[in-house]
Every structure is written in structure tokens, then in C-alpha cells.
CSV table of C-alpha atoms and ligand atoms in Angstrom, one decimal:
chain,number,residue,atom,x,y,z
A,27,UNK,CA,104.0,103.6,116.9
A,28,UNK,CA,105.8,102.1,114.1
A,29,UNK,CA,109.0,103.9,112.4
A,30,UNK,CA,108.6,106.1,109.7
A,31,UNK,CA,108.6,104.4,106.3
A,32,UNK,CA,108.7,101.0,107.7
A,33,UNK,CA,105.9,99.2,105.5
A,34,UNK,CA,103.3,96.7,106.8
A,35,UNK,CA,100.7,94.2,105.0
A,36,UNK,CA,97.1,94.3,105.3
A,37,UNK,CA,94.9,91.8,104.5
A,38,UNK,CA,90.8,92.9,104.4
A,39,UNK,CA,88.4,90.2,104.1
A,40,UNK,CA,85.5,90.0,101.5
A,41,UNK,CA,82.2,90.2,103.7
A,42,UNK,CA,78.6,89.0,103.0
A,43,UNK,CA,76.1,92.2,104.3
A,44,UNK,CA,72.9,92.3,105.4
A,45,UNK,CA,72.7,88.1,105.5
A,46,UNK,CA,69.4,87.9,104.4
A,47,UNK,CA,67.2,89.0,106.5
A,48,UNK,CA,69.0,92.0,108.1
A,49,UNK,CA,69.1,94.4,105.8
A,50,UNK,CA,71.9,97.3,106.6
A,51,UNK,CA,72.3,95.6,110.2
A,52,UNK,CA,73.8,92.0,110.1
A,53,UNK,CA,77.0,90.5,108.3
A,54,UNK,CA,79.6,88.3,108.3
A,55,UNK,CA,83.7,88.0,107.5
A,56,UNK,CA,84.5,85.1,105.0
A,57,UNK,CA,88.1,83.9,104.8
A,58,UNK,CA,87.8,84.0,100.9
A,59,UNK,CA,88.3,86.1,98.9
A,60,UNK,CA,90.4,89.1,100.8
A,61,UNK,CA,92.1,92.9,99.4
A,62,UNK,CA,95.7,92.9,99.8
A,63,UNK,CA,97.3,96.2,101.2
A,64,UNK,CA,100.5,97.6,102.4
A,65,UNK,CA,100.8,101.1,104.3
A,66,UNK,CA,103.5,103.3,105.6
A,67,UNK,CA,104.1,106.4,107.7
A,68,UNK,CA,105.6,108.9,105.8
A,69,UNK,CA,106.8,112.1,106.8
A,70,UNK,CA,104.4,114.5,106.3
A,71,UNK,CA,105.7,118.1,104.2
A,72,UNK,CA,104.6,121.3,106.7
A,73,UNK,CA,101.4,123.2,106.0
A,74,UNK,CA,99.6,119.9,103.8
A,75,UNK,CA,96.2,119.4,104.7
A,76,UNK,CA,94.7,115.4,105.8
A,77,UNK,CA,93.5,114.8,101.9
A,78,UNK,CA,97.2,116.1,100.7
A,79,UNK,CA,98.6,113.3,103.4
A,80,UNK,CA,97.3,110.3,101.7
A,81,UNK,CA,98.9,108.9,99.1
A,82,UNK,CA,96.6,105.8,96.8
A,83,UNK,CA,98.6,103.7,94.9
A,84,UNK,CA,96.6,100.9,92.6
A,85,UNK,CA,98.3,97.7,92.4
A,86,UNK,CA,95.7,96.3,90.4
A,87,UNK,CA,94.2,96.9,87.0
A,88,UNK,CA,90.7,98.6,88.1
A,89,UNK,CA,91.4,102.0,87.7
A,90,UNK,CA,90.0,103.3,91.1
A,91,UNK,CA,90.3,107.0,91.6
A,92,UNK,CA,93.6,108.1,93.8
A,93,UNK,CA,92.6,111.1,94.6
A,94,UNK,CA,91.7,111.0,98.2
A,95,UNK,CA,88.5,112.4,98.7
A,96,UNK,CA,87.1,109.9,96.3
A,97,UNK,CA,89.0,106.9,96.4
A,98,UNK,CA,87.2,104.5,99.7
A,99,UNK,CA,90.2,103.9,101.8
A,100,UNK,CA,91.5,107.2,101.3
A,101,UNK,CA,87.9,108.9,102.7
A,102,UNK,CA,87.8,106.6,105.3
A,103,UNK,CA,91.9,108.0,106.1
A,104,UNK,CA,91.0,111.6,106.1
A,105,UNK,CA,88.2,110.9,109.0
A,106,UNK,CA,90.9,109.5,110.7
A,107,UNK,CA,94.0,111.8,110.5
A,108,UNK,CA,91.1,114.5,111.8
A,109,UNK,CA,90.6,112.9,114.8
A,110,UNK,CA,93.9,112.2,115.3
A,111,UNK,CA,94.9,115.6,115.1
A,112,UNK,CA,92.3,116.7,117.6
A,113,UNK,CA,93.9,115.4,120.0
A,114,UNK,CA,97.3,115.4,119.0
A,115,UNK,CA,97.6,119.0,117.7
A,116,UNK,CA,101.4,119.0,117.5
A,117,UNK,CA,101.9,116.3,115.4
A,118,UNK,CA,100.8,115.7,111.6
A,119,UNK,CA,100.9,112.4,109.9
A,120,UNK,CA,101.0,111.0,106.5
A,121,UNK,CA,99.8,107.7,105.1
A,122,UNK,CA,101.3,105.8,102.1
A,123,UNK,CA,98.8,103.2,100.9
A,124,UNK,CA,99.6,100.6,98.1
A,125,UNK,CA,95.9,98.5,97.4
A,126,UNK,CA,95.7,95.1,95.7
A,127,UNK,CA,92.2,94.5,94.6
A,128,UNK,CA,91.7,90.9,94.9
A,129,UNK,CA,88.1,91.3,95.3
A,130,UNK,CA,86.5,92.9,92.6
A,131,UNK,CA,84.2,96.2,92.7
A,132,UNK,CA,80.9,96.0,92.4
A,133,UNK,CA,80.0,92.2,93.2
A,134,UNK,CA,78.6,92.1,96.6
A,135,UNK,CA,81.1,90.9,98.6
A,136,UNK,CA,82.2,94.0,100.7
A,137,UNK,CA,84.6,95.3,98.5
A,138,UNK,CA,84.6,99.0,98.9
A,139,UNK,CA,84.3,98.4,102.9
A,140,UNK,CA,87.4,95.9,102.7
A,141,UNK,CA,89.6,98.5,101.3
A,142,UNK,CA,88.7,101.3,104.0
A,143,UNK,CA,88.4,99.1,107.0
A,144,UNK,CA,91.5,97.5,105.4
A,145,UNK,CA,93.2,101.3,105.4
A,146,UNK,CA,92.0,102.6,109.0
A,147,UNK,CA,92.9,99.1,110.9
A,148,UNK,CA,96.6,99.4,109.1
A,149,UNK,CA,96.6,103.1,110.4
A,150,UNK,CA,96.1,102.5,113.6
A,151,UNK,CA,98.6,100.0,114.1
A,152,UNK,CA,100.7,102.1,112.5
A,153,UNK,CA,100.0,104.6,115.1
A,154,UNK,CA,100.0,102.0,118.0
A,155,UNK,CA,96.6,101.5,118.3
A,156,UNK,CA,95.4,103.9,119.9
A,157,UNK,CA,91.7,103.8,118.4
A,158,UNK,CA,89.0,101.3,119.0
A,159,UNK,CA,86.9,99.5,116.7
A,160,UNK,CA,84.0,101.4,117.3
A,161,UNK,CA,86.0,104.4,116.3
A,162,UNK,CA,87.7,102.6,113.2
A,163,UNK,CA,84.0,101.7,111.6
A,164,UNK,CA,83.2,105.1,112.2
A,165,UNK,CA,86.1,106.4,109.8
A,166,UNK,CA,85.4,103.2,107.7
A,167,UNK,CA,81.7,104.3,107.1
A,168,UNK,CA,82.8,107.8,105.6
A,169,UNK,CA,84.6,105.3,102.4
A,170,UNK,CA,80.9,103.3,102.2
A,171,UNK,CA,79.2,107.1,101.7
A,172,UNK,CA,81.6,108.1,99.0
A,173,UNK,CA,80.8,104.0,97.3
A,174,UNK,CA,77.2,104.0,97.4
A,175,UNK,CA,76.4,107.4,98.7
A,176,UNK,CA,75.3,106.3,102.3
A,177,UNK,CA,77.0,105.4,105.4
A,178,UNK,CA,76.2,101.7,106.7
A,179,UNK,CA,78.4,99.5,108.7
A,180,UNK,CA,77.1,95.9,107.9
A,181,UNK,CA,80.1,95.8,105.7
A,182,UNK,CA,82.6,97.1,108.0
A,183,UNK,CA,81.6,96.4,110.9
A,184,UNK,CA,82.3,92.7,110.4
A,185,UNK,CA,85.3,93.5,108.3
A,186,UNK,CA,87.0,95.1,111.3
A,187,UNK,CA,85.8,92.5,114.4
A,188,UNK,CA,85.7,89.3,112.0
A,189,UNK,CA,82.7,86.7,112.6
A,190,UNK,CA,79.1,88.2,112.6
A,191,UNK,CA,78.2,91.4,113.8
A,192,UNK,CA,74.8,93.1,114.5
A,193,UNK,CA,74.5,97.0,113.8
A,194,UNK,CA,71.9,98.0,116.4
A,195,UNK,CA,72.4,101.9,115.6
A,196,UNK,CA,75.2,103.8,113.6
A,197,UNK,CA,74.0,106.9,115.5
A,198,UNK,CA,75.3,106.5,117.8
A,199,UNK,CA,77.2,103.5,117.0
A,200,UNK,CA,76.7,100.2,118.7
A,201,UNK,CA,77.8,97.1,117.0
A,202,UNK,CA,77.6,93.5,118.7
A,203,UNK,CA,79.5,90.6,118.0
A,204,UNK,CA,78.0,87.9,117.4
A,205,UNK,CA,78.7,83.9,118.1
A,206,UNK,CA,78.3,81.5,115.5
A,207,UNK,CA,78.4,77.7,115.0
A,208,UNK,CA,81.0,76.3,112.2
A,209,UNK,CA,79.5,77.5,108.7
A,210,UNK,CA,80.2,76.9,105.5
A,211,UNK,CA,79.9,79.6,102.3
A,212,UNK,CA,79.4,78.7,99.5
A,213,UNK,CA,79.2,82.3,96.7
A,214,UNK,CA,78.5,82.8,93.1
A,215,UNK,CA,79.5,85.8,91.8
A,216,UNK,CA,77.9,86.5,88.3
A,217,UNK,CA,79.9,88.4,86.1
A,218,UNK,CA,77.4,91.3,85.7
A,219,UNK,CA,77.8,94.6,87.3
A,220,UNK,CA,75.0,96.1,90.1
A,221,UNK,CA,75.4,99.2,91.6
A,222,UNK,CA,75.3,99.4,95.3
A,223,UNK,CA,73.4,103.1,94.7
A,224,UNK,CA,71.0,101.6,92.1
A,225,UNK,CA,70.0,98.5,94.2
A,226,UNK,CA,69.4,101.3,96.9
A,227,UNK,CA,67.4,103.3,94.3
A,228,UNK,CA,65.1,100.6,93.7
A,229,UNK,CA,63.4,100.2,97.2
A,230,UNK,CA,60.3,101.0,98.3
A,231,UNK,CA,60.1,103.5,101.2
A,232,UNK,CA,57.3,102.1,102.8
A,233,UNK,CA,56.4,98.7,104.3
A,234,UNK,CA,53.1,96.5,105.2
A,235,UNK,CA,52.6,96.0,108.8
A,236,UNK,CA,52.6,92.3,108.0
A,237,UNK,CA,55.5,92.5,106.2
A,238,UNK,CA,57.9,93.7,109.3
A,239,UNK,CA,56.5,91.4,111.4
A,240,UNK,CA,57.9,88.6,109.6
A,241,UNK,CA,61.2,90.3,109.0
A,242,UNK,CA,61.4,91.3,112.9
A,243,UNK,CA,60.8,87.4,113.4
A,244,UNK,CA,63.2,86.2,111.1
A,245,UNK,CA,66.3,88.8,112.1
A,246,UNK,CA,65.1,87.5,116.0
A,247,UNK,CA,65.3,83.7,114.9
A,248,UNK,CA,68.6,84.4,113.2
A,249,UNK,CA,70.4,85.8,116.4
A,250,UNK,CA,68.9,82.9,118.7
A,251,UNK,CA,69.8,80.5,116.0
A,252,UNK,CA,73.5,81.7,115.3
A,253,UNK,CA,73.6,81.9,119.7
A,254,UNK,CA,71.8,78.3,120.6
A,255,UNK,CA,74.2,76.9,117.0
A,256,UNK,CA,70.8,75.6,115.9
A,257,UNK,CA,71.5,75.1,112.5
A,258,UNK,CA,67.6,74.4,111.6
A,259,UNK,CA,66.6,77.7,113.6
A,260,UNK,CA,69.2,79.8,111.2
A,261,UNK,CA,67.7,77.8,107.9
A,262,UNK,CA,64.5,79.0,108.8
A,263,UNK,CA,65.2,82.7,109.7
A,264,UNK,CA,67.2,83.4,106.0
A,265,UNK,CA,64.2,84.7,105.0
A,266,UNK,CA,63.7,88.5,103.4
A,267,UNK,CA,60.5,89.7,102.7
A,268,UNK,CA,61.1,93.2,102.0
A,269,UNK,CA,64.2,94.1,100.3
A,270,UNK,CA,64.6,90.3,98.4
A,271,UNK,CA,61.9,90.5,96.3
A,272,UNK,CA,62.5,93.8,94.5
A,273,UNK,CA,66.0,93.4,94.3
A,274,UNK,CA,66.5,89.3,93.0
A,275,UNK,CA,65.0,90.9,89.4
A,276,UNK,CA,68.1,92.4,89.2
A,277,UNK,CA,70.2,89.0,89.3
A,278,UNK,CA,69.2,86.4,86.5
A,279,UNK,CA,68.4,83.2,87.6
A,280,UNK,CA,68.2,84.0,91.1
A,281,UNK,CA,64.9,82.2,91.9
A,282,UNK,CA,65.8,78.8,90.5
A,283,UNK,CA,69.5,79.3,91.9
A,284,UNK,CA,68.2,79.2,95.2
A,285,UNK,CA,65.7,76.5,95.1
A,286,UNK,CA,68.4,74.4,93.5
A,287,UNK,CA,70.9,75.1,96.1
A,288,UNK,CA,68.1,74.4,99.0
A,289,UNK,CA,67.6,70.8,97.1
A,290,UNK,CA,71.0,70.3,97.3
A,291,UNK,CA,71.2,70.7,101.2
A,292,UNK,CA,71.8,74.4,101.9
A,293,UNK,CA,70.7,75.7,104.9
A,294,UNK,CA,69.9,78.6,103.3
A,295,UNK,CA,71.2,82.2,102.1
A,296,UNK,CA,70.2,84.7,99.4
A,297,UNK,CA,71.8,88.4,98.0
A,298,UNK,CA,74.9,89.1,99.3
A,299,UNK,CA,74.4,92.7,99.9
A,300,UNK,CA,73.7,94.1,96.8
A,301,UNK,CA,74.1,91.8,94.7
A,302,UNK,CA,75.0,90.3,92.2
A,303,UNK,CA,76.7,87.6,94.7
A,304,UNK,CA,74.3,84.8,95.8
A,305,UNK,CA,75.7,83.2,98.9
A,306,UNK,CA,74.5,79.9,100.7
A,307,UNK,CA,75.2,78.5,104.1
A,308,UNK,CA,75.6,75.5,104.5
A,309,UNK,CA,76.5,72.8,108.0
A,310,UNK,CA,78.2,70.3,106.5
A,311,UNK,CA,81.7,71.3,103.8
A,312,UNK,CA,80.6,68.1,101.3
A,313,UNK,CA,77.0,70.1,101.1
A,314,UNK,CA,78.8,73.1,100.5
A,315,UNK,CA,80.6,71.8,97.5
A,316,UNK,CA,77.5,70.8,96.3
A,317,UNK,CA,76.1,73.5,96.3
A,318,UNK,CA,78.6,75.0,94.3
A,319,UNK,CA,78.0,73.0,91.5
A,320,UNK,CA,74.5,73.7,91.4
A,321,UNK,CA,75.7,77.4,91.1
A,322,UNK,CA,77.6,76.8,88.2
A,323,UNK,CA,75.2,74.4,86.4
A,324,UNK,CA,73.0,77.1,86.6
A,325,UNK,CA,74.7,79.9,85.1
A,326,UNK,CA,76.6,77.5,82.8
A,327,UNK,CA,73.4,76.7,81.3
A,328,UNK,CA,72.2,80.4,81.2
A,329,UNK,CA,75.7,81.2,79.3
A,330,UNK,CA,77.0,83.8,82.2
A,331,UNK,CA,80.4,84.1,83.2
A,332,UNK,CA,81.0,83.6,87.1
A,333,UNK,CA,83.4,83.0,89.7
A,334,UNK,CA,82.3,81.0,92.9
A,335,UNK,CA,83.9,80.6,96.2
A,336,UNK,CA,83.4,78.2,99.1
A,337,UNK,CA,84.7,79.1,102.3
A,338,UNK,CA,84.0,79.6,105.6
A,339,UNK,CA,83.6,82.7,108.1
A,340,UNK,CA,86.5,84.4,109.2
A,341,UNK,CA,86.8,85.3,112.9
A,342,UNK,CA,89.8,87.6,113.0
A,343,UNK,CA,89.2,90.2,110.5
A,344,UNK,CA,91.8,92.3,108.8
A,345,UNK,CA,94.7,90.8,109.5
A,346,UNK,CA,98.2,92.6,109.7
A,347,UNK,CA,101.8,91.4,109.0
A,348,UNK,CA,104.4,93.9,110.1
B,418,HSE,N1,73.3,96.8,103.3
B,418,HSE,C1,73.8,97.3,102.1
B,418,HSE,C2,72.8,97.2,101.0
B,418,HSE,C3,75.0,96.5,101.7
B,418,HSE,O1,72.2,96.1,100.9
B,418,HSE,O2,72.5,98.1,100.2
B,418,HSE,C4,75.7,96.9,100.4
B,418,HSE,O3,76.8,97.7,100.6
């Protein structure tokens, strides 16, 4: 355990969920962009309850709520001091949490799950460690509820164990990690807002036979091809059929985005999560910096503001500095 009041840094990596094809079950860490945090025990005054032990402090200019119960990390904290205290029944403990949003809410890049995953892996070193990672995504997942109103993990889960991960079940949880060959990312982020809840809302309950058979095959591909590092295999499988369709009207230009980025040499990609991100994969770094630029050609000529990133996939995860 580490002393009382003795801060450490926390540093949460963006993520790209569902990675085309596996929608609510497959994603992957990037290196680029990242939430910076810093957390402390604090002594805890008698008689508080677990909300009344956390303390949210915004270091940033986004005006997230502080108040525990609705503020991501600070859900994702009170799931955890429960559990701790179930089997700890003597002790109570109290979390200080100060939360640099350097990924910004709302653009597709994991940033809600960054900032609870972020929050539960600095707990638990501050307590020594003492949970696994299974058990962190399963605090982490109570912060994506309170976002977007449903627990999923393809955000978390490889927020927490780095690389790619596979969600085979949330209930109960089973997450596999998963190899990959060296891949580079290439993201646009347009400067519109989608809500993870809306792009949720829009989706059709039911889906053609036909439909999931292509989907099963392309999720299937994508595992060999990330396992066998057969780049051409993983370009074919970055395919959705399902959820892509209803959700690229949301994201202007997305169409012509990704046939230009194709042209230019990317293996392949599409949403990242949500949206509005757009991300690419691509083998070689020289194609990836292509690529880029076709991103912002595109959205310079359509007039909308955007921020882009090219980077690569992180293995480690959140990443603590005591
Ligand atoms: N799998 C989720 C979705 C990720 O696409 O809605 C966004 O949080």
C-alpha cells in the first residue's frame, strides 16, 4: 500500500472500440492521445459513505460534473471502495483524484473509459494491487453506464491490459488479449460532437441472417489476421455491415474519407467507436502519414475544424509514475 497523501500520476490511453467489425467486443490502446491523472489516499473522516470518499478535481476546462455518482472515474471508484470494503470491513478508504483531460469528450477515442480505467488502475496501486484486471474493468464499466447509459468494455478493457483485446462476455466477464503485428494509426477527429447514447439510439434491433454471417466472418478473419500478422487478412476483415452503415450518416464526409485513405495505402479502418473519429491502419509509418493528409484535405475542403493523430498501439496501458 502506498502512504497516506503521497500522490502518484496516471496516464490513460485514448482507445479505438469496436475496430470495425467488432462492435461492443474488440479494441485497441493507442499511444496518442492519453488523460493525465494524479490520485491520493486520503484519510477518510468516520461515518462517510464510498460516494462522500471521492474527491474529482478538473484540471481541465470541460466542466465535467464532480460529483461522484456522475462524474466516470468517480462511478467507476465507488464500485471499487465497495468491494474493497467487503472484504476489508475494518478499514475505510478515501481517494483524491485530480483529472487532466487531454482527450476530449465526446470524440470517439475512449475518453470516458480512459478516465475510469485511468481512476481504478491508480487505486489499486495505491492499495497494493490487490485487484486484477478482470476485476478493475468490472468497476471501470459502472463509469461507461453513467457516459452512455450502458456498460461495455471494448473501451476499457483495452485501456487497462494495453494492445487488443476481445470481449467474449461481460457477464460473466472474459476478456482476451490479443497479439498483434506492428500497426500504425492514423485518426481524424472532426470537430463535431456525437453522442455515445445517440449513436446507440440509432441502431436497428434486428439483423438479416445474411448480414451476421458476414460480420461473424469478418470479426473471425480479424482475430486470425491480427494472430498469423497477415496484414492483407486484417485489410480484408475491417469490414462492418451492420452498425457502419447507419451510423457513417452521422459523420460528414465519411464515405469519400475512407475510399481516399484506402487509395492512399491504408489497410483499412472505419468509426472509431462512436464516432465522430475515423481511424485507419496502416503497415507501413510513411503510408500512415499519408493518410493523414488525405484526412485533412478532406475536411479542409469541406470547411470543418479537426485534429488528427498518427500513432501507433500501445501495449502497456495506463501507465503509473509513483
Ligand atoms: N462499442 C461502443 C459503441 C463504443 O460503439 O457504442 C463507444 O463507447
Amino acid at each position: 500500500m502506498i502512504p497516506i497523501n503521497q500522490w502518484i500520476k496516471i496516464k490513460a490511453p485514448a482507445t479505438v472500440a469496436n475496430m470495425v467489425c467488432g462492435f461492443d467486443i474488440l479494441g485497441f490502446a493507442v499511444n496518442s492521445p492519453y488523460d493525465e491523472m494524479e490520485m491520493r489516499l486520503v484519510p477518510r473522516s468516520a461515518g462517510s459513505t464510498a460516494v462522500e470518499a471521492i474527491t474529482i478535481i478538473n484540471m481541465d476546462t470541460y466542466g465535467l460534473p464532480t460529483e461522484p455518482e456522475k462524474n466516470v472515474a468517480g462511478a467507476a471508484l465507488i464500485a471499487l471502495i465497495e468491494e474493497y470494503e467487503m472484504s476489508h470491513p475494518n478499514s475505510s478508504i478515501a481517494f483524491e483524484v485530480k483529472i487532466n483531460k487531454l482527450i476530449k469528450p465526446g470524440s470517439g477515442v475512449g475518453s470516458s473509459a480512459a478516465s475510469s480505467a485511468g481512476a481504478v488502475v491508480g487505486a489499486n496501486y495505491l492499495l497494493g494491487k490487490i485487484f486484477s484486471n478482470d476485476d478493475l474493468v468490472r468497476f471501470a464499466m459502472n463509469g461507461e453506464k453513467v457516459a452512455s447509459g450502458v456498460k461495455h468494455a471494448d473501451n476499457i478493457a483495452p485501456c487497462i491490459f494495453g494492445g487488443v483485446t476481445l470481449v467474449r462476455s461481460i457477464f460473466p466477464l472474459e476478456i482476451i488479449a490479443l497479439p498483434s503485428p506492428t500497426l500504425y494509426v492514423t485518426i481524424v477527429h472532426p470537430q463535431i460532437e456525437v453522442r455515445t447514447s445517440d449513436a446507440r439510439s440509432i441502431l436497428k434491433q434486428n439483423v438479416k441472417l445474411k448480414d451476421a454471417i458476414k460480420q461473424w466472418g469478418n470479426i473471425a478473419g480479424l482475430v486470425a489476421g491480427l494472430m498469423k500478422s497477415d496484414y492483407d487478412l486484417i485489410g480484408r476483415s475491417l469490414e462492418d455491415v451492420i452498425i457502419e452503415p447507419v451510423r457513417s450518416i452521422l459523420i460528414p464526409g465519411f464515405d469519400a474519407l475512407k475510399l481516399a485513405c484506402k487509395n492512399a495505402g491504408a489497410l483499412g479502418g472505419g468509426i472509431s467507436g462512436s464516432g465522430p473519429s475515423i481511424f485507419m491502419l496502416s503497415k507501413e509509418k510513411e503510408t500512415a502519414l499519408a493518410v493523414e493528409q488525405e484526412m485533412k484535405n478532406l475536411y479542409e475542403g469541406l470547411g470543418l475544424a479537426h485534429h488528427t493523430y498518427v500513432t501507433t498501439i500501445n501495449q502497456q496501458g495506463v501507465q503509473i509514475e509513483a
